[in-house]
JSON list of C-alpha atoms in Angstrom, two decimals:
[
{"chain": "A", "resi": 813, "resn": "GLN", "atom": "CA", "xyz": [-0.55, -21.44, -5.91]},
{"chain": "A", "resi": 814, "resn": "VAL", "atom": "CA", "xyz": [2.21, -19.21, -7.22]},
{"chain": "A", "resi": 815, "resn": "GLN", "atom": "CA", "xyz": [5.75, -20.16, -6.21]},
{"chain": "A", "resi": 816, "resn": "LEU", "atom": "CA", "xyz": [8.59, -17.67, -6.48]},
{"chain": "A", "resi": 817, "resn": "ILE", "atom": "CA", "xyz": [12.23, -18.74, -6.50]},
{"chain": "A", "resi": 818, "resn": "GLN", "atom": "CA", "xyz": [14.89, -16.05, -6.21]},
{"chain": "A", "resi": 819, "resn": "SER", "atom": "CA", "xyz": [18.51, -16.07, -7.26]},
{"chain": "A", "resi": 820, "resn": "GLY", "atom": "CA", "xyz": [21.28, -16.59, -4.75]},
{"chain": "A", "resi": 821, "resn": "ALA", "atom": "CA", "xyz": [23.16, -14.21, -2.49]},
{"chain": "A", "resi": 822, "resn": "GLU", "atom": "CA", "xyz": [25.46, -11.64, -4.04]},
{"chain": "A", "resi": 823, "resn": "VAL", "atom": "CA", "xyz": [28.53, -9.78, -2.79]},
{"chain": "A", "resi": 824, "resn": "LYS", "atom": "CA", "xyz": [29.29, -6.61, -4.74]},
{"chain": "A", "resi": 825, "resn": "LYS", "atom": "CA", "xyz": [31.85, -3.82, -4.70]},
{"chain": "A", "resi": 826, "resn": "PRO", "atom": "CA", "xyz": [30.77, -0.22, -4.16]},
{"chain": "A", "resi": 827, "resn": "GLY", "atom": "CA", "xyz": [29.90, 1.48, -7.43]},
{"chain": "A", "resi": 828, "resn": "SER", "atom": "CA", "xyz": [28.91, -1.72, -9.19]},
{"chain": "A", "resi": 829, "resn": "SER", "atom": "CA", "xyz": [25.44, -3.00, -10.13]},
{"chain": "A", "resi": 830, "resn": "VAL", "atom": "CA", "xyz": [23.51, -6.15, -9.33]},
{"chain": "A", "resi": 831, "resn": "LYS", "atom": "CA", "xyz": [20.57, -7.90, -10.95]},
{"chain": "A", "resi": 832, "resn": "VAL", "atom": "CA", "xyz": [18.41, -10.21, -8.84]},
{"chain": "A", "resi": 833, "resn": "SER", "atom": "CA", "xyz": [15.93, -12.61, -10.40]},
{"chain": "A", "resi": 834, "resn": "CYS", "atom": "CA", "xyz": [12.59, -14.05, -9.31]},
{"chain": "A", "resi": 835, "resn": "LYS", "atom": "CA", "xyz": [11.26, -17.03, -11.26]},
{"chain": "A", "resi": 836, "resn": "SER", "atom": "CA", "xyz": [7.53, -17.73, -11.04]},
{"chain": "A", "resi": 837, "resn": "SER", "atom": "CA", "xyz": [5.69, -21.01, -11.40]},
{"chain": "A", "resi": 838, "resn": "GLY", "atom": "CA", "xyz": [2.15, -22.22, -10.78]},
{"chain": "A", "resi": 839, "resn": "GLY", "atom": "CA", "xyz": [0.29, -19.17, -12.01]},
{"chain": "A", "resi": 840, "resn": "ALA", "atom": "CA", "xyz": [-0.41, -16.92, -14.99]},
{"chain": "A", "resi": 841, "resn": "PHE", "atom": "CA", "xyz": [2.78, -14.91, -14.75]},
{"chain": "A", "resi": 842, "resn": "SER", "atom": "CA", "xyz": [1.89, -12.20, -17.23]},
{"chain": "A", "resi": 843, "resn": "SER", "atom": "CA", "xyz": [-1.34, -11.20, -15.54]},
{"chain": "A", "resi": 844, "resn": "TYR", "atom": "CA", "xyz": [-0.25, -10.32, -12.01]},
{"chain": "A", "resi": 845, "resn": "ALA", "atom": "CA", "xyz": [2.14, -7.80, -10.58]},
{"chain": "A", "resi": 846, "resn": "ILE", "atom": "CA", "xyz": [5.50, -8.77, -9.14]},
{"chain": "A", "resi": 847, "resn": "SER", "atom": "CA", "xyz": [6.71, -6.42, -6.43]},
{"chain": "A", "resi": 848, "resn": "TRP", "atom": "CA", "xyz": [10.15, -6.07, -4.93]},
{"chain": "A", "resi": 849, "resn": "ILE", "atom": "CA", "xyz": [10.54, -5.38, -1.22]},
{"chain": "A", "resi": 850, "resn": "ARG", "atom": "CA", "xyz": [13.68, -4.32, 0.61]},
{"chain": "A", "resi": 851, "resn": "GLN", "atom": "CA", "xyz": [14.62, -5.16, 4.19]},
{"chain": "A", "resi": 852, "resn": "ALA", "atom": "CA", "xyz": [17.82, -3.54, 5.40]},
{"chain": "A", "resi": 853, "resn": "PRO", "atom": "CA", "xyz": [19.56, -5.20, 8.37]},
{"chain": "A", "resi": 854, "resn": "GLY", "atom": "CA", "xyz": [17.41, -4.80, 11.47]},
{"chain": "A", "resi": 855, "resn": "GLN", "atom": "CA", "xyz": [14.92, -2.63, 9.61]},
{"chain": "A", "resi": 856, "resn": "GLY", "atom": "CA", "xyz": [11.36, -2.91, 8.33]},
{"chain": "A", "resi": 857, "resn": "LEU", "atom": "CA", "xyz": [9.85, -3.85, 5.00]},
{"chain": "A", "resi": 858, "resn": "GLU", "atom": "CA", "xyz": [9.92, -1.26, 2.21]},
{"chain": "A", "resi": 859, "resn": "TRP", "atom": "CA", "xyz": [7.96, -1.63, -1.00]},
{"chain": "A", "resi": 860, "resn": "MET", "atom": "CA", "xyz": [10.33, -0.65, -3.83]},
{"chain": "A", "resi": 861, "resn": "GLY", "atom": "CA", "xyz": [8.20, -1.03, -6.93]},
{"chain": "A", "resi": 862, "resn": "ARG", "atom": "CA", "xyz": [6.42, -3.50, -9.17]},
{"chain": "A", "resi": 863, "resn": "VAL", "atom": "CA", "xyz": [6.09, -4.72, -12.72]},
{"chain": "A", "resi": 864, "resn": "ILE", "atom": "CA", "xyz": [3.00, -6.03, -14.49]},
{"chain": "A", "resi": 865, "resn": "PRO", "atom": "CA", "xyz": [4.42, -8.26, -17.22]},
{"chain": "A", "resi": 866, "resn": "ILE", "atom": "CA", "xyz": [1.41, -8.24, -19.55]},
{"chain": "A", "resi": 867, "resn": "LEU", "atom": "CA", "xyz": [1.48, -4.45, -19.63]},
{"chain": "A", "resi": 868, "resn": "ASP", "atom": "CA", "xyz": [5.28, -4.24, -19.60]},
{"chain": "A", "resi": 869, "resn": "GLU", "atom": "CA", "xyz": [4.73, -1.49, -17.05]},
{"chain": "A", "resi": 870, "resn": "SER", "atom": "CA", "xyz": [6.91, -0.74, -14.04]},
{"chain": "A", "resi": 871, "resn": "VAL", "atom": "CA", "xyz": [6.16, 1.62, -11.17]},
{"chain": "A", "resi": 872, "resn": "TYR", "atom": "CA", "xyz": [8.65, 2.69, -8.53]},
{"chain": "A", "resi": 873, "resn": "ALA", "atom": "CA", "xyz": [8.35, 4.10, -5.04]},
{"chain": "A", "resi": 874, "resn": "GLN", "atom": "CA", "xyz": [9.63, 7.64, -5.08]},
{"chain": "A", "resi": 875, "resn": "LYS", "atom": "CA", "xyz": [12.51, 6.75, -2.76]},
{"chain": "A", "resi": 876, "resn": "PHE", "atom": "CA", "xyz": [13.95, 4.27, -5.26]},
{"chain": "A", "resi": 877, "resn": "GLN", "atom": "CA", "xyz": [13.41, 6.10, -8.53]},
{"chain": "A", "resi": 878, "resn": "GLY", "atom": "CA", "xyz": [16.65, 6.37, -10.46]},
{"chain": "A", "resi": 879, "resn": "LYS", "atom": "CA", "xyz": [18.24, 3.70, -8.30]},
{"chain": "A", "resi": 880, "resn": "ILE", "atom": "CA", "xyz": [16.45, 0.59, -9.49]},
{"chain": "A", "resi": 881, "resn": "THR", "atom": "CA", "xyz": [15.00, -0.97, -12.61]},
{"chain": "A", "resi": 882, "resn": "ILE", "atom": "CA", "xyz": [12.31, -3.63, -12.39]},
{"chain": "A", "resi": 883, "resn": "SER", "atom": "CA", "xyz": [11.62, -5.72, -15.46]},
{"chain": "A", "resi": 884, "resn": "ALA", "atom": "CA", "xyz": [10.07, -9.01, -16.51]},
{"chain": "A", "resi": 885, "resn": "ASP", "atom": "CA", "xyz": [10.67, -11.67, -19.13]},
{"chain": "A", "resi": 886, "resn": "ARG", "atom": "CA", "xyz": [7.37, -13.31, -20.01]},
{"chain": "A", "resi": 887, "resn": "SER", "atom": "CA", "xyz": [9.06, -16.09, -21.96]},
{"chain": "A", "resi": 888, "resn": "THR", "atom": "CA", "xyz": [10.77, -17.38, -18.80]},
{"chain": "A", "resi": 889, "resn": "ALA", "atom": "CA", "xyz": [8.24, -16.13, -16.24]},
{"chain": "A", "resi": 890, "resn": "THR", "atom": "CA", "xyz": [11.01, -14.28, -14.47]},
{"chain": "A", "resi": 891, "resn": "ALA", "atom": "CA", "xyz": [11.07, -10.84, -12.92]},
{"chain": "A", "resi": 892, "resn": "TYR", "atom": "CA", "xyz": [14.22, -8.87, -12.26]},
{"chain": "A", "resi": 893, "resn": "LEU", "atom": "CA", "xyz": [15.43, -6.16, -9.92]},
{"chain": "A", "resi": 894, "resn": "GLU", "atom": "CA", "xyz": [18.51, -4.22, -10.91]},
{"chain": "A", "resi": 895, "resn": "LEU", "atom": "CA", "xyz": [20.23, -1.88, -8.49]},
{"chain": "A", "resi": 896, "resn": "THR", "atom": "CA", "xyz": [22.92, 0.51, -9.69]},
{"chain": "A", "resi": 897, "resn": "SER", "atom": "CA", "xyz": [25.72, 2.56, -8.16]},
{"chain": "A", "resi": 898, "resn": "LEU", "atom": "CA", "xyz": [25.80, 0.31, -5.13]},
{"chain": "A", "resi": 899, "resn": "ARG", "atom": "CA", "xyz": [26.84, 1.69, -1.77]},
{"chain": "A", "resi": 900, "resn": "SER", "atom": "CA", "xyz": [27.31, -0.03, 1.57]},
{"chain": "A", "resi": 901, "resn": "GLU", "atom": "CA", "xyz": [23.90, 1.33, 2.61]},
{"chain": "A", "resi": 902, "resn": "ASP", "atom": "CA", "xyz": [22.32, -0.78, -0.14]},
{"chain": "A", "resi": 903, "resn": "THR", "atom": "CA", "xyz": [23.19, -3.97, 1.75]},
{"chain": "A", "resi": 904, "resn": "ALA", "atom": "CA", "xyz": [19.85, -5.64, 2.35]},
{"chain": "A", "resi": 905, "resn": "LEU", "atom": "CA", "xyz": [17.62, -8.63, 1.90]},
{"chain": "A", "resi": 906, "resn": "PHE", "atom": "CA", "xyz": [15.41, -8.30, -1.17]},
{"chain": "A", "resi": 907, "resn": "TYR", "atom": "CA", "xyz": [12.13, -10.17, -1.60]},
{"chain": "A", "resi": 908, "resn": "CYS", "atom": "CA", "xyz": [9.85, -10.53, -4.58]},
{"chain": "A", "resi": 909, "resn": "ALA", "atom": "CA", "xyz": [6.12, -11.04, -4.02]},
{"chain": "A", "resi": 910, "resn": "SER", "atom": "CA", "xyz": [3.14, -11.64, -6.29]},
{"chain": "A", "resi": 911, "resn": "GLY", "atom": "CA", "xyz": [-0.08, -9.74, -6.81]},
{"chain": "A", "resi": 912, "resn": "GLU", "atom": "CA", "xyz": [-1.38, -6.55, -5.30]},
{"chain": "A", "resi": 913, "resn": "SER", "atom": "CA", "xyz": [-1.95, -8.47, -2.08]},
{"chain": "A", "resi": 914, "resn": "LEU", "atom": "CA", "xyz": [1.58, -9.88, -1.96]},
{"chain": "A", "resi": 915, "resn": "ASP", "atom": "CA", "xyz": [0.06, -13.35, -1.74]},
{"chain": "A", "resi": 916, "resn": "SER", "atom": "CA", "xyz": [3.23, -15.34, -2.37]},
{"chain": "A", "resi": 917, "resn": "TRP", "atom": "CA", "xyz": [6.82, -14.43, -1.53]},
{"chain": "A", "resi": 918, "resn": "GLY", "atom": "CA", "xyz": [10.20, -15.53, -2.70]},
{"chain": "A", "resi": 919, "resn": "GLN", "atom": "CA", "xyz": [12.75, -16.77, -0.19]},
{"chain": "A", "resi": 920, "resn": "GLY", "atom": "CA", "xyz": [14.74, -13.54, -0.30]},
{"chain": "A", "resi": 921, "resn": "THR", "atom": "CA", "xyz": [18.11, -12.63, -1.78]},
{"chain": "A", "resi": 922, "resn": "LEU", "atom": "CA", "xyz": [20.82, -11.06, 0.35]},
{"chain": "A", "resi": 923, "resn": "VAL", "atom": "CA", "xyz": [22.89, -8.43, -1.42]},
{"chain": "A", "resi": 924, "resn": "THR", "atom": "CA", "xyz": [26.01, -7.37, 0.45]},
{"chain": "A", "resi": 925, "resn": "VAL", "atom": "CA", "xyz": [27.94, -4.33, -0.71]},
{"chain": "A", "resi": 926, "resn": "SER", "atom": "CA", "xyz": [31.47, -4.28, 0.62]},
{"chain": "A", "resi": 927, "resn": "SER", "atom": "CA", "xyz": [34.90, -3.25, -0.54]},
{"chain": "B", "resi": 1445, "resn": "SER", "atom": "CA", "xyz": [2.41, 10.05, -1.23]},
{"chain": "B", "resi": 1446, "resn": "TYR", "atom": "CA", "xyz": [0.62, 8.07, 1.45]},
{"chain": "B", "resi": 1447, "resn": "GLU", "atom": "CA", "xyz": [2.07, 6.86, 4.72]},
{"chain": "B", "resi": 1448, "resn": "LEU", "atom": "CA", "xyz": [1.07, 4.18, 7.20]},
{"chain": "B", "resi": 1449, "resn": "THR", "atom": "CA", "xyz": [1.89, 4.72, 10.86]},
{"chain": "B", "resi": 1450, "resn": "GLN", "atom": "CA", "xyz": [2.26, 1.96, 13.44]},
{"chain": "B", "resi": 1451, "resn": "PRO", "atom": "CA", "xyz": [3.52, 1.95, 17.03]},
{"chain": "B", "resi": 1452, "resn": "SER", "atom": "CA", "xyz": [7.09, 0.72, 17.18]},
{"chain": "B", "resi": 1453, "resn": "SER", "atom": "CA", "xyz": [6.38, -1.78, 19.94]},
{"chain": "B", "resi": 1454, "resn": "VAL", "atom": "CA", "xyz": [3.59, -3.47, 21.87]},
{"chain": "B", "resi": 1455, "resn": "SER", "atom": "CA", "xyz": [4.06, -5.74, 24.85]},
{"chain": "B", "resi": 1456, "resn": "VAL", "atom": "CA", "xyz": [1.59, -8.12, 26.48]},
{"chain": "B", "resi": 1457, "resn": "SER", "atom": "CA", "xyz": [1.66, -11.10, 28.83]},
{"chain": "B", "resi": 1458, "resn": "PRO", "atom": "CA", "xyz": [0.71, -14.54, 27.50]},
{"chain": "B", "resi": 1459, "resn": "GLY", "atom": "CA", "xyz": [-3.06, -14.92, 27.34]},
{"chain": "B", "resi": 1460, "resn": "GLN", "atom": "CA", "xyz": [-3.71, -11.20, 27.13]},
{"chain": "B", "resi": 1461, "resn": "THR", "atom": "CA", "xyz": [-5.12, -9.40, 24.11]},
{"chain": "B", "resi": 1462, "resn": "ALA", "atom": "CA", "xyz": [-2.66, -7.56, 21.91]},
{"chain": "B", "resi": 1463, "resn": "ARG", "atom": "CA", "xyz": [-3.83, -4.73, 19.67]},
{"chain": "B", "resi": 1464, "resn": "ILE", "atom": "CA", "xyz": [-1.69, -3.16, 16.98]},
{"chain": "B", "resi": 1465, "resn": "THR", "atom": "CA", "xyz": [-2.94, -0.12, 15.12]},
{"chain": "B", "resi": 1466, "resn": "CYS", "atom": "CA", "xyz": [-2.10, 1.23, 11.70]},
{"chain": "B", "resi": 1467, "resn": "SER", "atom": "CA", "xyz": [-3.17, 4.70, 10.60]},
{"chain": "B", "resi": 1468, "resn": "GLY", "atom": "CA", "xyz": [-3.14, 6.46, 7.25]},
{"chain": "B", "resi": 1469, "resn": "ASP", "atom": "CA", "xyz": [-5.41, 8.39, 4.91]},
{"chain": "B", "resi": 1470, "resn": "VAL", "atom": "CA", "xyz": [-5.23, 5.63, 2.28]},
{"chain": "B", "resi": 1471, "resn": "LEU", "atom": "CA", "xyz": [-7.04, 3.26, 4.67]},
{"chain": "B", "resi": 1472, "resn": "ALA", "atom": "CA", "xyz": [-10.26, 5.20, 4.25]},
{"chain": "B", "resi": 1473, "resn": "LYS", "atom": "CA", "xyz": [-10.49, 3.94, 0.66]},
{"chain": "B", "resi": 1474, "resn": "LYS", "atom": "CA", "xyz": [-8.24, 0.90, 0.39]},
{"chain": "B", "resi": 1475, "resn": "TYR", "atom": "CA", "xyz": [-8.08, -2.40, 2.22]},
{"chain": "B", "resi": 1476, "resn": "ALA", "atom": "CA", "xyz": [-5.25, -3.20, 4.61]},
{"chain": "B", "resi": 1477, "resn": "ARG", "atom": "CA", "xyz": [-3.34, -6.43, 5.01]},
{"chain": "B", "resi": 1478, "resn": "TRP", "atom": "CA", "xyz": [-1.25, -7.55, 7.95]},
{"chain": "B", "resi": 1479, "resn": "PHE", "atom": "CA", "xyz": [1.99, -9.52, 7.72]},
{"chain": "B", "resi": 1480, "resn": "GLN", "atom": "CA", "xyz": [3.75, -11.35, 10.52]},
{"chain": "B", "resi": 1481, "resn": "GLN", "atom": "CA", "xyz": [7.52, -11.76, 10.32]},
{"chain": "B", "resi": 1482, "resn": "LYS", "atom": "CA", "xyz": [9.51, -13.87, 12.74]},
{"chain": "B", "resi": 1483, "resn": "PRO", "atom": "CA", "xyz": [13.33, -13.57, 12.87]},
{"chain": "B", "resi": 1484, "resn": "GLY", "atom": "CA", "xyz": [14.99, -15.05, 9.82]},
{"chain": "B", "resi": 1485, "resn": "GLN", "atom": "CA", "xyz": [11.69, -15.91, 8.15]},
{"chain": "B", "resi": 1486, "resn": "VAL", "atom": "CA", "xyz": [9.71, -14.67, 5.16]},
{"chain": "B", "resi": 1487, "resn": "PRO", "atom": "CA", "xyz": [6.70, -12.53, 6.04]},
{"chain": "B", "resi": 1488, "resn": "VAL", "atom": "CA", "xyz": [3.35, -14.33, 6.28]},
{"chain": "B", "resi": 1489, "resn": "MET", "atom": "CA", "xyz": [-0.04, -12.71, 5.69]},
{"chain": "B", "resi": 1490, "resn": "VAL", "atom": "CA", "xyz": [-2.28, -13.06, 8.72]},
{"chain": "B", "resi": 1491, "resn": "ILE", "atom": "CA", "xyz": [-5.14, -10.71, 7.70]},
{"chain": "B", "resi": 1492, "resn": "TYR", "atom": "CA", "xyz": [-6.35, -9.46, 4.31]},
{"chain": "B", "resi": 1493, "resn": "LYS", "atom": "CA", "xyz": [-9.19, -7.15, 3.26]},
{"chain": "B", "resi": 1494, "resn": "ASP", "atom": "CA", "xyz": [-8.99, -5.50, 6.70]},
{"chain": "B", "resi": 1495, "resn": "SER", "atom": "CA", "xyz": [-10.55, -8.42, 8.57]},
{"chain": "B", "resi": 1496, "resn": "GLU", "atom": "CA", "xyz": [-10.36, -11.66, 6.56]},
{"chain": "B", "resi": 1497, "resn": "ARG", "atom": "CA", "xyz": [-8.15, -14.45, 7.86]},
{"chain": "B", "resi": 1498, "resn": "PRO", "atom": "CA", "xyz": [-6.30, -16.72, 5.41]},
{"chain": "B", "resi": 1499, "resn": "SER", "atom": "CA", "xyz": [-6.66, -20.44, 5.86]},
{"chain": "B", "resi": 1500, "resn": "GLY", "atom": "CA", "xyz": [-4.21, -21.81, 8.38]},
{"chain": "B", "resi": 1501, "resn": "ILE", "atom": "CA", "xyz": [-4.06, -18.64, 10.46]},
{"chain": "B", "resi": 1502, "resn": "PRO", "atom": "CA", "xyz": [-5.29, -19.20, 14.05]},
{"chain": "B", "resi": 1503, "resn": "GLU", "atom": "CA", "xyz": [-8.68, -17.77, 14.99]},
{"chain": "B", "resi": 1504, "resn": "ARG", "atom": "CA", "xyz": [-7.07, -15.62, 17.68]},
{"chain": "B", "resi": 1505, "resn": "PHE", "atom": "CA", "xyz": [-5.94, -13.28, 14.89]},
{"chain": "B", "resi": 1506, "resn": "SER", "atom": "CA", "xyz": [-8.57, -10.77, 13.78]},
{"chain": "B", "resi": 1507, "resn": "GLY", "atom": "CA", "xyz": [-8.70, -7.42, 12.09]},
{"chain": "B", "resi": 1508, "resn": "SER", "atom": "CA", "xyz": [-10.97, -4.41, 12.10]},
{"chain": "B", "resi": 1509, "resn": "SER", "atom": "CA", "xyz": [-11.23, -1.04, 10.42]},
{"chain": "B", "resi": 1510, "resn": "SER", "atom": "CA", "xyz": [-12.59, 2.34, 11.35]},
{"chain": "B", "resi": 1511, "resn": "GLY", "atom": "CA", "xyz": [-12.06, 5.36, 9.14]},
{"chain": "B", "resi": 1512, "resn": "THR", "atom": "CA", "xyz": [-8.35, 5.82, 8.59]},
{"chain": "B", "resi": 1513, "resn": "THR", "atom": "CA", "xyz": [-7.25, 3.27, 11.19]},
{"chain": "B", "resi": 1514, "resn": "VAL", "atom": "CA", "xyz": [-7.07, -0.50, 11.05]},
{"chain": "B", "resi": 1515, "resn": "THR", "atom": "CA", "xyz": [-6.36, -2.72, 14.03]},
{"chain": "B", "resi": 1516, "resn": "LEU", "atom": "CA", "xyz": [-4.84, -6.18, 14.30]},
{"chain": "B", "resi": 1517, "resn": "THR", "atom": "CA", "xyz": [-6.07, -7.97, 17.41]},
{"chain": "B", "resi": 1518, "resn": "ILE", "atom": "CA", "xyz": [-4.52, -11.12, 18.83]},
{"chain": "B", "resi": 1519, "resn": "SER", "atom": "CA", "xyz": [-6.88, -12.51, 21.43]},
{"chain": "B", "resi": 1520, "resn": "GLY", "atom": "CA", "xyz": [-5.10, -14.62, 23.99]},
{"chain": "B", "resi": 1521, "resn": "ALA", "atom": "CA", "xyz": [-1.62, -13.93, 22.60]},
{"chain": "B", "resi": 1522, "resn": "GLN", "atom": "CA", "xyz": [0.80, -16.85, 22.71]},
{"chain": "B", "resi": 1523, "resn": "VAL", "atom": "CA", "xyz": [4.57, -16.78, 23.12]},
{"chain": "B", "resi": 1524, "resn": "GLU", "atom": "CA", "xyz": [4.85, -18.00, 19.52]},
{"chain": "B", "resi": 1525, "resn": "ASP", "atom": "CA", "xyz": [3.05, -14.84, 18.34]},
{"chain": "B", "resi": 1526, "resn": "GLU", "atom": "CA", "xyz": [6.08, -12.76, 19.29]},
{"chain": "B", "resi": 1527, "resn": "ALA", "atom": "CA", "xyz": [7.15, -11.23, 15.98]},
{"chain": "B", "resi": 1528, "resn": "ASP", "atom": "CA", "xyz": [7.23, -8.08, 13.90]},
{"chain": "B", "resi": 1529, "resn": "TYR", "atom": "CA", "xyz": [3.90, -7.10, 12.36]},
{"chain": "B", "resi": 1530, "resn": "TYR", "atom": "CA", "xyz": [3.49, -4.89, 9.32]},
{"chain": "B", "resi": 1531, "resn": "CYS", "atom": "CA", "xyz": [0.37, -3.34, 7.86]},
{"chain": "B", "resi": 1532, "resn": "TYR", "atom": "CA", "xyz": [0.29, -2.92, 4.08]},
{"chain": "B", "resi": 1533, "resn": "SER", "atom": "CA", "xyz": [-1.98, -1.19, 1.60]},
{"chain": "B", "resi": 1534, "resn": "ALA", "atom": "CA", "xyz": [-1.98, -0.66, -2.14]},
{"chain": "B", "resi": 1535, "resn": "ALA", "atom": "CA", "xyz": [-3.33, 2.61, -3.52]},
{"chain": "B", "resi": 1536, "resn": "ASP", "atom": "CA", "xyz": [-3.11, 3.21, -7.28]},
{"chain": "B", "resi": 1537, "resn": "ASN", "atom": "CA", "xyz": [0.62, 3.26, -7.93]},
{"chain": "B", "resi": 1538, "resn": "ASP", "atom": "CA", "xyz": [1.55, 3.92, -4.31]},
{"chain": "B", "resi": 1539, "resn": "TRP", "atom": "CA", "xyz": [1.86, 0.61, -2.44]},
{"chain": "B", "resi": 1540, "resn": "MET", "atom": "CA", "xyz": [3.34, 0.76, 1.03]},
{"chain": "B", "resi": 1541, "resn": "PHE", "atom": "CA", "xyz": [4.12, -0.86, 4.34]},
{"chain": "B", "resi": 1542, "resn": "GLY", "atom": "CA", "xyz": [3.79, 0.63, 7.78]},
{"chain": "B", "resi": 1543, "resn": "GLY", "atom": "CA", "xyz": [6.99, 0.93, 9.78]},
{"chain": "B", "resi": 1544, "resn": "GLY", "atom": "CA", "xyz": [6.34, -2.29, 11.66]},
{"chain": "B", "resi": 1545, "resn": "THR", "atom": "CA", "xyz": [5.47, -3.13, 15.26]},
{"chain": "B", "resi": 1546, "resn": "LYS", "atom": "CA", "xyz": [7.52, -5.44, 17.42]},
{"chain": "B", "resi": 1547, "resn": "LEU", "atom": "CA", "xyz": [5.17, -7.54, 19.52]},
{"chain": "B", "resi": 1548, "resn": "THR", "atom": "CA", "xyz": [6.67, -8.92, 22.70]},
{"chain": "B", "resi": 1549, "resn": "VAL", "atom": "CA", "xyz": [4.79, -11.62, 24.56]},
{"chain": "B", "resi": 1550, "resn": "LEU", "atom": "CA", "xyz": [6.29, -12.32, 27.96]}
]
């Protein structure tokens, strides 16, 4: 059973960037996709994109292209989500999840953008 | 790109059957999954491959598929089933959630 542990909450200034991590254990990290999912306050789940570590390939939902970078470090079994040019509207809870079926989820990381 | 459409809300009384639909062209060729999310909690999968139930999910949860629509059915809904429900499907490089349905059981 894959377990995903995410980094802690972040508070950022507008215009800055943030990088959230998702460390995997209990599975063959390189072989399955890691997706990132956004949940803005009071809103639904949005699939942002995914990385397949063994292919070093990332795919992004059209809405988030140019805004995010998803990457993975196979040596530490850790996936990353970087968001740039942060605005208050980027305040959200971000989840990572494994596999095409989103079988396992991280606990979520709250990113707050505030001046 | 594909889209998945759900009703924004469904309301039933305890013991009644709740049905939540999800529609989208992608569902004619790709499986759907259903996630339940209670306030402040991480989403939990309650149905995969349109109609399969993961271990630990009560038998009152079931799923079905017809053409471009999938349906989550909760037979004899309980107060504890009150939650947001999201359908999800993965097509090629276009993976997506429906907008979510708030199920009220009261």
